Short mmCIF file of C-alpha atoms and ligand atoms in Angstrom, two decimals:
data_model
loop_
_atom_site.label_atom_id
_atom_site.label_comp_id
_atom_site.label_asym_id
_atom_site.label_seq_id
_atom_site.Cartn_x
_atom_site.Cartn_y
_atom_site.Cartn_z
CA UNK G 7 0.00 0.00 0.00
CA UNK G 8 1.24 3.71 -1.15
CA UNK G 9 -0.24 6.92 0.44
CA UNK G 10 -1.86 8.73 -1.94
CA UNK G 11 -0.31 11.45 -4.30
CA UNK G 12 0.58 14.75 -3.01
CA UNK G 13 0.71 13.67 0.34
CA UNK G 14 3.41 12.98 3.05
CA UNK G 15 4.54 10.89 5.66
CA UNK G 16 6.91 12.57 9.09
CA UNK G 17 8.68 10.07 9.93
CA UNK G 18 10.43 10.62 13.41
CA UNK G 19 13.51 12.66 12.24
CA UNK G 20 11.21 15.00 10.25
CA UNK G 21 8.59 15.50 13.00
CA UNK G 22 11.62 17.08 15.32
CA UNK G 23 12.00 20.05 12.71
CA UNK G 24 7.98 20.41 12.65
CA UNK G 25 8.02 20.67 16.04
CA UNK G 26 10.21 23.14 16.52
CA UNK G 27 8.96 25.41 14.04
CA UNK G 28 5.55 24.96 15.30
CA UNK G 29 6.55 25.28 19.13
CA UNK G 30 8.56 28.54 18.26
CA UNK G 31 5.45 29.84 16.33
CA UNK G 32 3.57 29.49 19.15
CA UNK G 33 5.94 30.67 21.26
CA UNK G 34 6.42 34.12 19.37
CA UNK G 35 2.44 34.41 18.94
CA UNK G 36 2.20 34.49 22.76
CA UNK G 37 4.56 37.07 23.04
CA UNK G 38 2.53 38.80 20.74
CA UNK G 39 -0.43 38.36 22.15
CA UNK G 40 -2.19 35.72 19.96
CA UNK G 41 -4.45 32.97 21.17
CA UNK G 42 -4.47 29.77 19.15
CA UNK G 43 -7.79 28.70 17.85
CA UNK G 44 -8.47 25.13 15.98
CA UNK G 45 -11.26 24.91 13.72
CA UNK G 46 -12.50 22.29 12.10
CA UNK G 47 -11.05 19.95 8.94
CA UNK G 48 -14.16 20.42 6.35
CA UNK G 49 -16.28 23.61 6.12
CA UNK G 50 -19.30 24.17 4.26
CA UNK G 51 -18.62 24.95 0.37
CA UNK G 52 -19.86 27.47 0.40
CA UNK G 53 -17.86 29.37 2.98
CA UNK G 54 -15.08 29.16 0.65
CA UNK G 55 -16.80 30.01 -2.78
CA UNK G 56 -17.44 33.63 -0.78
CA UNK G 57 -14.72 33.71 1.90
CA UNK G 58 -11.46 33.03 -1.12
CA UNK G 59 -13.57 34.01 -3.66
CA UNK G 60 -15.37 31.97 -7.10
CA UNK G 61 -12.81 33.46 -9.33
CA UNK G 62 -9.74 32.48 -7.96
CA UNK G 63 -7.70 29.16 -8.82
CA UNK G 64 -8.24 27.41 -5.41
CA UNK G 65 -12.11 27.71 -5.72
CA UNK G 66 -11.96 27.35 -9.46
CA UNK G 67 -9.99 24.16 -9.98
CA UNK G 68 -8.56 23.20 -6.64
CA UNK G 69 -10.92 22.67 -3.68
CA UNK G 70 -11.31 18.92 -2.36
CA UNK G 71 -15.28 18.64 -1.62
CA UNK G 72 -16.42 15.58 0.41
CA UNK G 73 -19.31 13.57 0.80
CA UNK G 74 -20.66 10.70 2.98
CA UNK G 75 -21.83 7.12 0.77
CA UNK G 76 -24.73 7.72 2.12
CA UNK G 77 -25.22 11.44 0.87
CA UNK G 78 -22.75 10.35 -2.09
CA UNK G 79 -25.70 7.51 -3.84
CA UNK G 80 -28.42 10.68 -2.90
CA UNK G 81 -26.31 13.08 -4.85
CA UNK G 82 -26.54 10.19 -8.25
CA UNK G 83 -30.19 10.30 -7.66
CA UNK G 84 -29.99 14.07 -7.97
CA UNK G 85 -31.32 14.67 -4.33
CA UNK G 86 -27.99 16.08 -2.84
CA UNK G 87 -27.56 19.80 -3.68
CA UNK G 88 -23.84 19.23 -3.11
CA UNK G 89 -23.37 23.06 -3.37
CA UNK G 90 -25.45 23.94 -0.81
CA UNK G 91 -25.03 20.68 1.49
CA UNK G 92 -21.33 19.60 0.33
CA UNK G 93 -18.51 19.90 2.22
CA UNK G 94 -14.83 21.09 1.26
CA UNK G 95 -11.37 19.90 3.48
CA UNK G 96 -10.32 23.60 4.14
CA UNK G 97 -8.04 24.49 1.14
CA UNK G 98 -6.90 27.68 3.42
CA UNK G 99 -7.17 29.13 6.63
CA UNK G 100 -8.59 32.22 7.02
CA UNK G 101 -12.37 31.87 5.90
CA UNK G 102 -12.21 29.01 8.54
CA UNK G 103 -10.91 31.53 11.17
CA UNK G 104 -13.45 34.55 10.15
CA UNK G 105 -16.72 32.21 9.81
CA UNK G 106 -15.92 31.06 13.78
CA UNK G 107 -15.11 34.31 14.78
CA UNK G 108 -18.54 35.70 13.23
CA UNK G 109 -20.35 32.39 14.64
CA UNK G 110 -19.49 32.37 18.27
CA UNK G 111 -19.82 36.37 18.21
CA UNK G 112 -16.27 37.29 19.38
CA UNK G 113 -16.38 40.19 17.70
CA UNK G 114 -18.82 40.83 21.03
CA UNK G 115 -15.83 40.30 23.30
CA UNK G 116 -13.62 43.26 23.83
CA UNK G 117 -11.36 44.22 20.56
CA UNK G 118 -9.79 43.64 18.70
CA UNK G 119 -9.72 39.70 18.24
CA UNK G 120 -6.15 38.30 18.07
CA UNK G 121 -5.79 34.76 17.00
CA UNK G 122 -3.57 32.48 15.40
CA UNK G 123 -3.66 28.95 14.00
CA UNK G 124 -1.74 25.70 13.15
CA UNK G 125 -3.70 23.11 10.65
CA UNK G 126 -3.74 20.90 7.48
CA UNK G 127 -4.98 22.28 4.39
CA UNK G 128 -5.56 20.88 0.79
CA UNK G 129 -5.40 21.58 -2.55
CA UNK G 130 -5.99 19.16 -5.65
CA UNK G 131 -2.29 20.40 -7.06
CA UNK G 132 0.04 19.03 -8.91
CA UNK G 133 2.45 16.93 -7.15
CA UNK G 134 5.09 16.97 -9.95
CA UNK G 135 5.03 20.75 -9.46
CA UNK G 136 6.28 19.79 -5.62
CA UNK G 137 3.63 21.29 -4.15
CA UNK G 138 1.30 19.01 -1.83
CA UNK G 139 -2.33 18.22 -2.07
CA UNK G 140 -2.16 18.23 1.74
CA UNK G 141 0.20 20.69 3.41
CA UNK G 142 0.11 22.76 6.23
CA UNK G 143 -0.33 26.36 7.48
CA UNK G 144 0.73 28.70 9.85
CA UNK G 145 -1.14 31.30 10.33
CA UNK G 146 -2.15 34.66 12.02
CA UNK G 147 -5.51 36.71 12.04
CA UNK G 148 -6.29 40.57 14.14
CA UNK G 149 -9.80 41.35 13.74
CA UNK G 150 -11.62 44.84 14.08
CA UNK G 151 -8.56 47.15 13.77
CA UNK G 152 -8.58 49.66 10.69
CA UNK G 153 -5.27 50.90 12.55
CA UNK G 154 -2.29 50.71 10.02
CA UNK G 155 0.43 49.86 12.83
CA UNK G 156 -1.77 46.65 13.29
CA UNK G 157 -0.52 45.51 9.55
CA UNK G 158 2.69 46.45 10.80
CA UNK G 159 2.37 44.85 13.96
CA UNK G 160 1.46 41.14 11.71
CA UNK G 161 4.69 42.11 9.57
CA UNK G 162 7.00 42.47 12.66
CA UNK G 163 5.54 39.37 14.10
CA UNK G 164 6.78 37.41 10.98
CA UNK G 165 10.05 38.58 10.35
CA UNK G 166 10.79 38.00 14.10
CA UNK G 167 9.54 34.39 13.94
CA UNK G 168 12.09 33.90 10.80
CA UNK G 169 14.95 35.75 12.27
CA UNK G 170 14.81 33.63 15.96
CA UNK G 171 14.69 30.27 13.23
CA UNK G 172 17.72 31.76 12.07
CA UNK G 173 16.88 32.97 8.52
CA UNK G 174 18.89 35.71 7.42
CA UNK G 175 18.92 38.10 4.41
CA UNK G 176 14.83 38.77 4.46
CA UNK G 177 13.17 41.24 2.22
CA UNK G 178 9.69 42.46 3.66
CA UNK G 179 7.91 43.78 0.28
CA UNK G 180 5.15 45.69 0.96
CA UNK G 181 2.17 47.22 -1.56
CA UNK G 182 -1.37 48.55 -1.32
CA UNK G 183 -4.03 46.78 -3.15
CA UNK G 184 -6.68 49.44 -2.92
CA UNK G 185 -10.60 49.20 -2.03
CA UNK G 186 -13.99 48.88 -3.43
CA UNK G 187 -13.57 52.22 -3.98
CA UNK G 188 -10.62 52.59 -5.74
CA UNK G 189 -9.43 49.66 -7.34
CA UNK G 190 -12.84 49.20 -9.51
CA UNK G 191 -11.48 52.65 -10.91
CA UNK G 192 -7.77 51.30 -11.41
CA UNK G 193 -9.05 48.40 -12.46
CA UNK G 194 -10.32 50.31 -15.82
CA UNK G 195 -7.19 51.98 -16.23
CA UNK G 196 -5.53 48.90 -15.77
CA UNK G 197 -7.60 47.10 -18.46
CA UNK G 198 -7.71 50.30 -20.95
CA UNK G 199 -3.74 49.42 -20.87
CA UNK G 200 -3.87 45.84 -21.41
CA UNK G 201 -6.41 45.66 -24.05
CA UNK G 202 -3.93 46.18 -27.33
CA UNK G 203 -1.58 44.12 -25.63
CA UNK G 204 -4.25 40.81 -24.66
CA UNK G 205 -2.75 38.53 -27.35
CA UNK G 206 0.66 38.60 -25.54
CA UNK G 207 -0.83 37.40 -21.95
CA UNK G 208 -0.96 33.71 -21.50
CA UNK G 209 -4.00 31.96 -21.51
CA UNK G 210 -4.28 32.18 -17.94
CA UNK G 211 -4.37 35.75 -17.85
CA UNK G 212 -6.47 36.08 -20.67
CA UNK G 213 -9.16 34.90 -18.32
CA UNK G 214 -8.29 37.26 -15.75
CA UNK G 215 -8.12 39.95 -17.40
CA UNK G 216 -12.34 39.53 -17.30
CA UNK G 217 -12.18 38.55 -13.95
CA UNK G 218 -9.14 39.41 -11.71
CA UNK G 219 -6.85 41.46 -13.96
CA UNK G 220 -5.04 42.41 -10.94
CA UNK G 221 -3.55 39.23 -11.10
CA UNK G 222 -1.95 39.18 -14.41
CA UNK G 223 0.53 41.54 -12.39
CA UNK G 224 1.89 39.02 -10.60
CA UNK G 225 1.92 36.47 -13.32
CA UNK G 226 5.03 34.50 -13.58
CA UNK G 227 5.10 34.03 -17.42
CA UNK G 228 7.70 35.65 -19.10
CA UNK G 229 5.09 37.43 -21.71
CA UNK G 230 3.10 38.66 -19.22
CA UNK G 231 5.51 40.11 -17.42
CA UNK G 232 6.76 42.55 -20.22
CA UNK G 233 3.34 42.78 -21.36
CA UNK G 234 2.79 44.68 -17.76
CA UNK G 235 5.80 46.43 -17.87
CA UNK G 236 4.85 50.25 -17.66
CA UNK G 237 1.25 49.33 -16.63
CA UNK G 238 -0.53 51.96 -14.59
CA UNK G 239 0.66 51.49 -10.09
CA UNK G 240 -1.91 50.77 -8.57
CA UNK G 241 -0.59 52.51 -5.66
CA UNK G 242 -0.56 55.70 -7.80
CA UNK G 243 -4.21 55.78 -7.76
CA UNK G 244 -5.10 55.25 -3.95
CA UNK G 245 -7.89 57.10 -2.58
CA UNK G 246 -7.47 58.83 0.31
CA UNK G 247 -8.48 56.48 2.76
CA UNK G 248 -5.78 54.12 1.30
CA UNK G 249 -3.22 56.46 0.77
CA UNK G 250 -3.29 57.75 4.01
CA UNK G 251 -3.47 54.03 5.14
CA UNK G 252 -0.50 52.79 3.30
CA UNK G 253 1.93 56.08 4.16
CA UNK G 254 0.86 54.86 8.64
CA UNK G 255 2.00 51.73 7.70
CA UNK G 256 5.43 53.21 6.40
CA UNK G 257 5.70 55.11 9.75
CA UNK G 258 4.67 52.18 11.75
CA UNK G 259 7.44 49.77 10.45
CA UNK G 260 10.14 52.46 10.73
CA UNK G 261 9.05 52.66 14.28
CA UNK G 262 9.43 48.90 14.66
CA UNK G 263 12.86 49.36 13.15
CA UNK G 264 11.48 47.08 9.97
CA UNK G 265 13.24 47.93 6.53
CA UNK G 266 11.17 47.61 3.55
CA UNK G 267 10.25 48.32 -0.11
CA UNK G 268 7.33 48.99 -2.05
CA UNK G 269 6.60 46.43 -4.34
CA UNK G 270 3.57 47.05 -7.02
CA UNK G 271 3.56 43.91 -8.20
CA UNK G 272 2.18 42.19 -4.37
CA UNK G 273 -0.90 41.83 -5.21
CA UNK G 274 -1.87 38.07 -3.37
CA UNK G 275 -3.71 35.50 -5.06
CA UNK G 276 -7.10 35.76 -3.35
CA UNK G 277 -10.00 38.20 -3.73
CA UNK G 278 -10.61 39.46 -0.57
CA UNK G 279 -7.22 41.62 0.19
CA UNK G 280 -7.81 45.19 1.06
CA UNK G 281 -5.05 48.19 1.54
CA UNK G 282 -2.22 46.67 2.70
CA UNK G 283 -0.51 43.24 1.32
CA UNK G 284 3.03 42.34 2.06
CA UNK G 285 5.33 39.01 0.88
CA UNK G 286 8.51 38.29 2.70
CA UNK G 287 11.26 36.87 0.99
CA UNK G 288 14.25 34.97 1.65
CA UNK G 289 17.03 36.14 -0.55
CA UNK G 290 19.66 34.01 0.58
CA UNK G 291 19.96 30.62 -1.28
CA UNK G 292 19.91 31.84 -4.30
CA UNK G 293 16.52 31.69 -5.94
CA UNK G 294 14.18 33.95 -4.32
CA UNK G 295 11.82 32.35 -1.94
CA UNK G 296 8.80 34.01 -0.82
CA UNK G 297 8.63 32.01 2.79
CA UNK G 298 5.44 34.64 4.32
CA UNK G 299 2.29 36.71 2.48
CA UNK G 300 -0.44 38.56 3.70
CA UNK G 301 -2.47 41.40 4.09
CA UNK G 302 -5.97 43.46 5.08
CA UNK G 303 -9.06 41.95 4.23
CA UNK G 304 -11.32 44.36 5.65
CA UNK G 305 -14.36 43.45 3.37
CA UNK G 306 -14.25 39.30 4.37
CA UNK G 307 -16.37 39.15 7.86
CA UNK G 308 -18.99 40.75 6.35
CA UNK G 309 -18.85 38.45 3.13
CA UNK G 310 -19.20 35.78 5.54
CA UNK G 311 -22.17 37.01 7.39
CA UNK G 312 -21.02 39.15 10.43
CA UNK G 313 -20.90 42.78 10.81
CA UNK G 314 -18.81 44.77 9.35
CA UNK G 315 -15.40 44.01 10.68
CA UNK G 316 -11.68 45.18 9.33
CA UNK G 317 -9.43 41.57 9.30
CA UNK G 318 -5.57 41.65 8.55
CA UNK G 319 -3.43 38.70 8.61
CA UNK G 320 -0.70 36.20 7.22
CA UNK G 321 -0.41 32.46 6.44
CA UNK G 322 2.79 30.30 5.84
CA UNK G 323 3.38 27.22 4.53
CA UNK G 324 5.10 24.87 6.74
CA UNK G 325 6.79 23.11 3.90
CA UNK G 326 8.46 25.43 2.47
CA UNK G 327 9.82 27.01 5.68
CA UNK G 328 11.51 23.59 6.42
CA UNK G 329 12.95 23.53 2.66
CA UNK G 330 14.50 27.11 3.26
CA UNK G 331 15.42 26.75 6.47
CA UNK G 332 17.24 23.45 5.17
CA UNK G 333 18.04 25.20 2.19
CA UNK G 334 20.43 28.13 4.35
CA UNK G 335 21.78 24.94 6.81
CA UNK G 336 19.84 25.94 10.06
CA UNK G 337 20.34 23.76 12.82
CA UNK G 338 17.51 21.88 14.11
CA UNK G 339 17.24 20.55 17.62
CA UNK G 340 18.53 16.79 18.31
CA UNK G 341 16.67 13.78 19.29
CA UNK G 342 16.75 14.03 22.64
CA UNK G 343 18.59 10.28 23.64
CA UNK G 344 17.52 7.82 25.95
CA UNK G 345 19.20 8.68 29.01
CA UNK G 346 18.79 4.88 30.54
CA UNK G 347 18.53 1.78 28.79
CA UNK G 348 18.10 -1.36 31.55
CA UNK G 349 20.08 -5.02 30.65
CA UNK G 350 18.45 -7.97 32.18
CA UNK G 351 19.78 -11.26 32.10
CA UNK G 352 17.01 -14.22 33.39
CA UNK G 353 13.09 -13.50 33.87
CA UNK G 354 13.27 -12.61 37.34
CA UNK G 355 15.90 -10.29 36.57
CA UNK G 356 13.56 -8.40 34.40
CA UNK G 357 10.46 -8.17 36.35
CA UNK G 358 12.77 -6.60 38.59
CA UNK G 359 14.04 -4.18 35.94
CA UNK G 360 10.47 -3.17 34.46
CA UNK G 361 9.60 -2.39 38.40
CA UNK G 362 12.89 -0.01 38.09
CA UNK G 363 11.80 1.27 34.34
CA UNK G 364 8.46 2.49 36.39
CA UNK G 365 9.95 4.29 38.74
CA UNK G 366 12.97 6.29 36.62
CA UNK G 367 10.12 6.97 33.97
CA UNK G 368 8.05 8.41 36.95
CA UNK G 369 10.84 10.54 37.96
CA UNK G 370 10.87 11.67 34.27
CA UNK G 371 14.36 10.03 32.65
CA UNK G 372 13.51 8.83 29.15
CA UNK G 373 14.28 4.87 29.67
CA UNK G 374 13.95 1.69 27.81
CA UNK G 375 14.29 -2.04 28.44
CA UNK G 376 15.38 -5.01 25.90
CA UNK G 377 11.79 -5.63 23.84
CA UNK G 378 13.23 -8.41 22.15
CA UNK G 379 15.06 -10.86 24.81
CA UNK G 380 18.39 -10.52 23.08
CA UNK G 381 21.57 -12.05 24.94
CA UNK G 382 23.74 -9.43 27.25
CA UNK G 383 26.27 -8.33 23.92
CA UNK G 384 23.62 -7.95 21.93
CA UNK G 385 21.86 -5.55 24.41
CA UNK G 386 24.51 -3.88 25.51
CA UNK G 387 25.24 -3.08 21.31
CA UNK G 388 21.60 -1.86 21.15
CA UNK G 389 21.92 0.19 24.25
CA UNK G 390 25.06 2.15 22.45
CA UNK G 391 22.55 2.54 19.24
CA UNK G 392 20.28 4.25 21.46
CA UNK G 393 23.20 6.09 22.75
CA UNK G 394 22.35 5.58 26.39
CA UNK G 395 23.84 7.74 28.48
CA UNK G 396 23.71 4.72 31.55
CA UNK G 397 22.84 1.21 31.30
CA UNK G 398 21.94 -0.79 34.23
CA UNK G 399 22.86 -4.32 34.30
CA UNK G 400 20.66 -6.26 36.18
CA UNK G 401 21.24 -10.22 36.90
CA UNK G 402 20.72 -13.06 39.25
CA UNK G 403 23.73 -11.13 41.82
CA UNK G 404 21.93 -7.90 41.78
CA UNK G 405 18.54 -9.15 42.84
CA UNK G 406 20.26 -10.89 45.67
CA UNK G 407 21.86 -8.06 46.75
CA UNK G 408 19.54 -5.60 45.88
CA UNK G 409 22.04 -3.62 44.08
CA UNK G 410 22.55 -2.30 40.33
CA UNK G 411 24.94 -1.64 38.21
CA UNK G 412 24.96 1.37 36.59
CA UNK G 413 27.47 1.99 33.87
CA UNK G 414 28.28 5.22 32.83
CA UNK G 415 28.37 4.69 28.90
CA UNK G 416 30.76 7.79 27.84
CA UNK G 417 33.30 7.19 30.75
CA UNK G 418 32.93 3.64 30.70
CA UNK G 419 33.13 3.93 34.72
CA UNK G 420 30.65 2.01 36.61
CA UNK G 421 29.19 2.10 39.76
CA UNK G 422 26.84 -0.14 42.34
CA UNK G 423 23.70 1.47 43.31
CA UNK G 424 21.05 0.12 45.60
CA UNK G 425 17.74 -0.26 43.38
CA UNK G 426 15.67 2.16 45.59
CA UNK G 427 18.25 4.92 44.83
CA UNK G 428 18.66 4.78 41.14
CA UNK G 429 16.02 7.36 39.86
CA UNK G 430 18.09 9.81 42.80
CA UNK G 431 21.52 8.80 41.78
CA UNK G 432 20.40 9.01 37.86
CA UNK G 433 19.18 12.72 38.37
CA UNK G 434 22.02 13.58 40.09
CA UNK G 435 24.19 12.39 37.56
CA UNK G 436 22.40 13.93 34.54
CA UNK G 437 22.98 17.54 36.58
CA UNK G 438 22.19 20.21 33.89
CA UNK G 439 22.25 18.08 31.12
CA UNK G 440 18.78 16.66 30.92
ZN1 ZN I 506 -9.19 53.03 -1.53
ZN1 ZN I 507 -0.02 35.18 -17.38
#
């Protein structure tokens, strides 16, 4: 049996680095003042045909919807609506975020709403591409602040989190995507200036340009990038509100000491950006790698069904962060070892030791017996594997005299220690190194 395409197993060595990037995530979100929240693995469709938005690629060609057998022979029939009734495995994780925060009424609680998230997501991609149909997200949401230094506030949160992982060389690009009041307006200009040029934009953008023509901007086909060469900035035709927006959030990361640059081209994949978006990318192994994006999306609680609410926040894929921290040869914790491993010789001998494996596991010493009855040579060679810091020996003598003996692996010293003592004497040995 295979697992299926696009998806991955972490085996032991891997799970270590996931760990640690997740534990320091959560570690810099509660300096920040984030809460984690955990929302469910399926959603309603429709939550994400409004909350990412119909004419984007995840909703378009990329969403995995789910149904029961049951529902499944119902929908052959034709008496499923699977659009109304179907689910979808979250393909992101923002919606997820907003639609809980608009159904248990936090935005009731005092404001503004700070909350971030760990979690699988899924797209039906294409694995030869590298990407994953199931990957996973880190992520950060602040609800009901219009207040530009809480956009800078997401951004500094990031580039901390990389810098304390130990990536170096970042470049926070930062850009204004407008609002329903001005981008419909750019939007005109925009398409006024691709119009003679449409038969150089790749099919993809050809599309867009109906739909989404802010996206051809960020279009990574050769064509289409010359083709939108000189087009009209999109920050050059801000409103007020935004401009006034986007020139706070310039003060607000020079306050937090945060170099950046403006970068027309951010525009972010999904619909629902407002004012501010931002990438981050890691210059350093050569090829760019844009590790972090994210931005306002002040129109998507109320797309959802809640008030009117002003959202900003950023997701990450985990992946990827492991692949560039890799990539620049950041050092990931160690396994931690097993600090005891117990040798018994004779049945007695280890009833005896599992009675001992109790009470150094209660004490809290990782520990481990022989599973497989193996003679003493070949124990004491798996012991070394392990890299045991002490192995007790434990035969016929010892239970007689009630007394152990505990070798001290890296030294190879040992010592006779009464069996009552041994969690004691084991702690006190380990001293600062455990
Ligand atoms: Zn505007
Ligand atoms: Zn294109």
């Amino acid at each position: 049996m295979n697992k299926p395409k696009g998806t991955m197993d972490q085996l032991p060595r891997e799970v270590i680095k996931w760990r640690h990037v997740e534990e320091k995530f959560r570690e810099i979100c509660h300096r920040y003042g984030f809460d984690e929240i955990r929302t469910p693995t399926f959603e309603f469709t429709s939550l994400f045909k409004r909350g990412v938005g119909e004419t984007t690629d995840i909703v378009q060609k990329e969403m995995f919807t789910v149904i029961s057998d049951a529902n499944l022979r119902k929908y052959h029939e034709g008496k499923f609506d699977l659009d109304k009734r179907g689910f979808t495995l979250k393909p992101e994780g923002t919606a997820p975020v907003v639609r809980s925060f608009v159904e248990n009424k936090l935005y009731a609680d005092a404001q503004p709403t700070k909350l971030f998230y760990i979690t699988p997501c899924f797209r039906n991609e294409n694995p030869q591409a590298g990407r994953l149909r199931e990957f996973h997200q880190v992520g950060i949401e602040t609800l009901s602040a219009m207040n530009p230094a809480t956009d800078a506030e997401i951004i500094a949160l990031a580039k901390n989190y990389f810098e304390e992982l130990g990536l170096r060389d970042l470049t926070i690009k930062i850009n204004s995507v407008g609002c329903k009041s001005c981008r419909p307006v750019y939007h005109e200009k925009l398409k006024t200036f691709l119009e003679p040029r449409l038969d150089q934009l790749c099919e993809t953008c050809q599309g867009r340009f109906h739909t989404n023509p802010l996206r051809i901007l960020d279009c990574k086909v050769p064509t289409c990038q010359a083709a939108v060469k000189d087009a009209p900035r999109l920050i050059d035709h801000l409103c007020e509100d935004c401009q006034t927006h986007f020139s706070g959030l310039k003060d607000a990361l020079d306050a937090f000491g945060i170099p950046f640059v403006v970068d027309s081209r951010i525009v972010r994949g999904l619909d629902y950006y407002t004012k501010t978006a931002f990438e981050i990318i890691s210059e350093n192994i050569g090829a760019q790698a844009t590790v972090c994006g994210g931005g306002r999306y002040d129109g998507l609680v109320e797309e959802v069904g809640g008030p009117e609410t002003p959202g900003v926040g950023f997701g990450l894929g985990i992946e990827r962060l492991i692949l560039t921290l890799e990539a620049e040869g950041v050092a990931f914790p160690d396994p931690e070892p097993t600090q005891v491993f117990i040798v018994v010789l004779g049945e007695a001998a280890k009833l005896t030791g599992l009675g001992i494996l109790k009470a150094l596991r209660d004490a809290g010493i990782k520990s481990d017996f022989d599973h497989l009855e193996r003679s003493l040579k070949a124990q004491m060679r798996y012991a070394d594997k392990l890299s045991a810091a002490y192995t007790l020996i434990l035969g016929e003598e010892e239970l007689k005299s009630r007394e152990v003996t505990v070798k001290h692996m890296a030294s190879s010293t040992q010592e006779s220690v009464k069996i009552d003592e041994i969690p004691d004497y084991i702690l006190a040995h380990l001293g600062g190194r455990r």
